[in-house]
Every structure is written in structure tokens, then in C-alpha cells.
Short mmCIF file of C-alpha atoms in Angstrom, two decimals:
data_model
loop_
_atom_site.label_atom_id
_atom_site.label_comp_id
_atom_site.label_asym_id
_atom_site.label_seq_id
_atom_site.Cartn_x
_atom_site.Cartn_y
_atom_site.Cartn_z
CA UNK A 570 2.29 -18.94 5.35
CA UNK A 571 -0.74 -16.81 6.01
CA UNK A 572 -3.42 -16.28 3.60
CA UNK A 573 -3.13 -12.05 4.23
CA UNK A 574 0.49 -12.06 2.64
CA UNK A 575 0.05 -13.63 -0.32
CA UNK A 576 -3.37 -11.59 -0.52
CA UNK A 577 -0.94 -8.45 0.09
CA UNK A 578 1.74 -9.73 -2.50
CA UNK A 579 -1.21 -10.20 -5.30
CA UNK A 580 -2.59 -6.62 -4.51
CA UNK A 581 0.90 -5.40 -5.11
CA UNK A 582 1.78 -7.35 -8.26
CA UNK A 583 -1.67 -6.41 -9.56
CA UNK A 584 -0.70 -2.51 -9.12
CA UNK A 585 2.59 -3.27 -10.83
CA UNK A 586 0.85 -4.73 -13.72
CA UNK A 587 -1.60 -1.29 -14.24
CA UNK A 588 1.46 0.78 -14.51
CA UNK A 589 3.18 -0.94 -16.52
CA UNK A 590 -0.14 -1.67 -18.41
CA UNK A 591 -0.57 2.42 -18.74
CA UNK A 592 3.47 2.56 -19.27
CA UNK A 593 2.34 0.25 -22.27
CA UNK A 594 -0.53 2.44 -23.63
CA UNK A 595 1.79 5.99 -22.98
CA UNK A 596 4.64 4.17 -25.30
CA UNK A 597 2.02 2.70 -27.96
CA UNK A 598 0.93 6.78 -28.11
CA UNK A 599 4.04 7.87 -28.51
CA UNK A 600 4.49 5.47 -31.15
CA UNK A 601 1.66 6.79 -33.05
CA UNK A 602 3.04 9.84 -32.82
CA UNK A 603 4.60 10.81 -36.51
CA UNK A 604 6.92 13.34 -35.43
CA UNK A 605 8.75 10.55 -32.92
CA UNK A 606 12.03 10.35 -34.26
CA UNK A 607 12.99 7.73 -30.95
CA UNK A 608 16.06 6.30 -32.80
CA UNK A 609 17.86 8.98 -33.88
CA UNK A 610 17.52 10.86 -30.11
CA UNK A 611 20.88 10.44 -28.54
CA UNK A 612 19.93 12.06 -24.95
CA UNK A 613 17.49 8.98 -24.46
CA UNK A 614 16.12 5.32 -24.94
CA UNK A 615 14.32 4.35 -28.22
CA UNK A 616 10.85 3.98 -27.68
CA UNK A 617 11.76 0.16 -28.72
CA UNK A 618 14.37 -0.20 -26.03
CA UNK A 619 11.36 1.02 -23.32
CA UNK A 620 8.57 -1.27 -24.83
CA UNK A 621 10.67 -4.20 -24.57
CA UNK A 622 11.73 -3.22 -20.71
CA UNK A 623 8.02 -2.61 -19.91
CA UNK A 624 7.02 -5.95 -21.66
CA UNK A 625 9.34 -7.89 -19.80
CA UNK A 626 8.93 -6.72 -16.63
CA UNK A 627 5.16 -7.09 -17.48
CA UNK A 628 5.53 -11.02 -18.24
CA UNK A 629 7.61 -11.40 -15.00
CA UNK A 630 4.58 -10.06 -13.32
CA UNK A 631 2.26 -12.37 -14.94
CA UNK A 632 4.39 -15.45 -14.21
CA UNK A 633 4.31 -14.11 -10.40
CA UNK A 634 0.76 -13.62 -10.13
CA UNK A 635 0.02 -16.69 -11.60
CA UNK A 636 2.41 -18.01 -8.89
CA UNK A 637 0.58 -16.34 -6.28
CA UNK A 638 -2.74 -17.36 -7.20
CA UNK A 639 -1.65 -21.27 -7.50
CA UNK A 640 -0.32 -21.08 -3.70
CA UNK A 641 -3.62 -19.55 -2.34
CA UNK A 642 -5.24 -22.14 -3.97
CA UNK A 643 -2.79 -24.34 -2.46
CA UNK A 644 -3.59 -22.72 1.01
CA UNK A 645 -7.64 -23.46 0.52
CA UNK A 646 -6.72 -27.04 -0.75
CA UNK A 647 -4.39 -27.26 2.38
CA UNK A 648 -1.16 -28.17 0.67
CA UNK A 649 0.93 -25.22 0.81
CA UNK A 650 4.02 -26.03 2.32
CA UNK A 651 4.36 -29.15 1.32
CA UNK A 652 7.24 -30.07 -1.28
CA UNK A 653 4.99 -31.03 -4.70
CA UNK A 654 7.92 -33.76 -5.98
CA UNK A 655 8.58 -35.38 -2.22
CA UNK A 656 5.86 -34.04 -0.11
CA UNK A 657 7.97 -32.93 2.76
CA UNK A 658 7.40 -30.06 4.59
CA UNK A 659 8.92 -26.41 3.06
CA UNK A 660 10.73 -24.98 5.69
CA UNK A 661 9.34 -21.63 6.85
CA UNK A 662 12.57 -19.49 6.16
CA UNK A 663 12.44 -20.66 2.25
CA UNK A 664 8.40 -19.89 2.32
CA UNK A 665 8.99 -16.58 4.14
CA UNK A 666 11.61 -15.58 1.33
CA UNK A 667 9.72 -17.27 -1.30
CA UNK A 668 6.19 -17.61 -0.44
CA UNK A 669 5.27 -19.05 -4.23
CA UNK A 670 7.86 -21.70 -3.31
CA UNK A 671 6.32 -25.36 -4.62
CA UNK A 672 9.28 -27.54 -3.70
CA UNK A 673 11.49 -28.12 -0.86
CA UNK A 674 15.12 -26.82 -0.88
CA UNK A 675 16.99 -30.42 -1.83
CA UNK A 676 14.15 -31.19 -4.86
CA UNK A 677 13.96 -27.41 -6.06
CA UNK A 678 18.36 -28.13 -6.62
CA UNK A 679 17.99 -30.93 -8.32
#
């Protein structure tokens, strides 16, 4: 896997998190705001309903950049690719669909 797409996919997952991070800070000011009256509004989500989608997409994003970040430091250590239970090779279709990918296709199943 080259170095420049997982570079590119952290970029990218590090934009998602500052809008959801300012998705966050909009929803905590309309929170604030006393004349919000979010759960009785039938023409749209409750403020709760939207800060629990925001927070979970925001810990998906987390979990991916931390992902990310361990397989460019498995790139500079020179293990990426390799299967972390077995140490066989990853083939490059699961790596090019899953770049984050630690294990090989037989040990991820199991």
C-alpha cells in the first residue's frame, strides 16, 4: 500500500472529524438555547436524536484514524501487509479495499 493513500485517507477522516466537531458545537448552542423546544417539534429530529448521530459517527472516525495512523506506522516499521496473528502476506485486493486491514482474510474469519 503506498504511504500517499493512507496520508490521503487521514487528511479526509481528519476533515470529517472538524465538521462533525463544529456539528457538535452548533447542537451544544442550540441546546443552550431556552426557547428550543426540540422534542415537542414534529417537522424534525430532537436535538438528542442529532447529538447522538453526530457522536457516533464522530467515534467511528476516531476508531478509523486511529486505524490509519497504526498502519503508517506499520509502513515505517515495514510490516504492513503482513497478517499480525500468522504473518502471511495480505493480499493486495483486501489492502486496496481495506487499507487499515491487520490480518489476512482466513485469520480476520476466524
Amino acid at each position: 500500500m503506498n504511504r500517499t493513500v493512507l496520508t490521503e485517507r487521514l487528511r479526509s477522516v481528519d476533515d470529517q472529524l472538524a465538521r462533525l466537531d463544529a456539528d457538535a458545537a452548533s447542537l451544544r448552542a442550540d441546546r443552550a438555547d431556552a426557547t428550543a423546544d426540540d422534542e415537542h417539534d414534529p417537522e424534525g429530529s430532537t436535538l438528542s436524536g442529532e447529538w447522538q448521530r453526530v457522536e457516533a459517527l464522530r467515534d467511528a472516525a476516531v476508531r478509523e484514524r486511529a486505524a490509519v495512523i497504526d498502519a503508517l506506522e506499520r509502513v515505517d516499521a515495514g510490516t504492513y501487509g503482513s497478517c499480525i496473528r500468522c504473518g502471511q502476506p495480505i493480499p493486495a485486493a483486501r489492502l486496496e479495499v481495506m487499507p487499515t486491514a491487520t490480518m489476512c482474510v482466513p485469520c480476520a474469519s476466524a
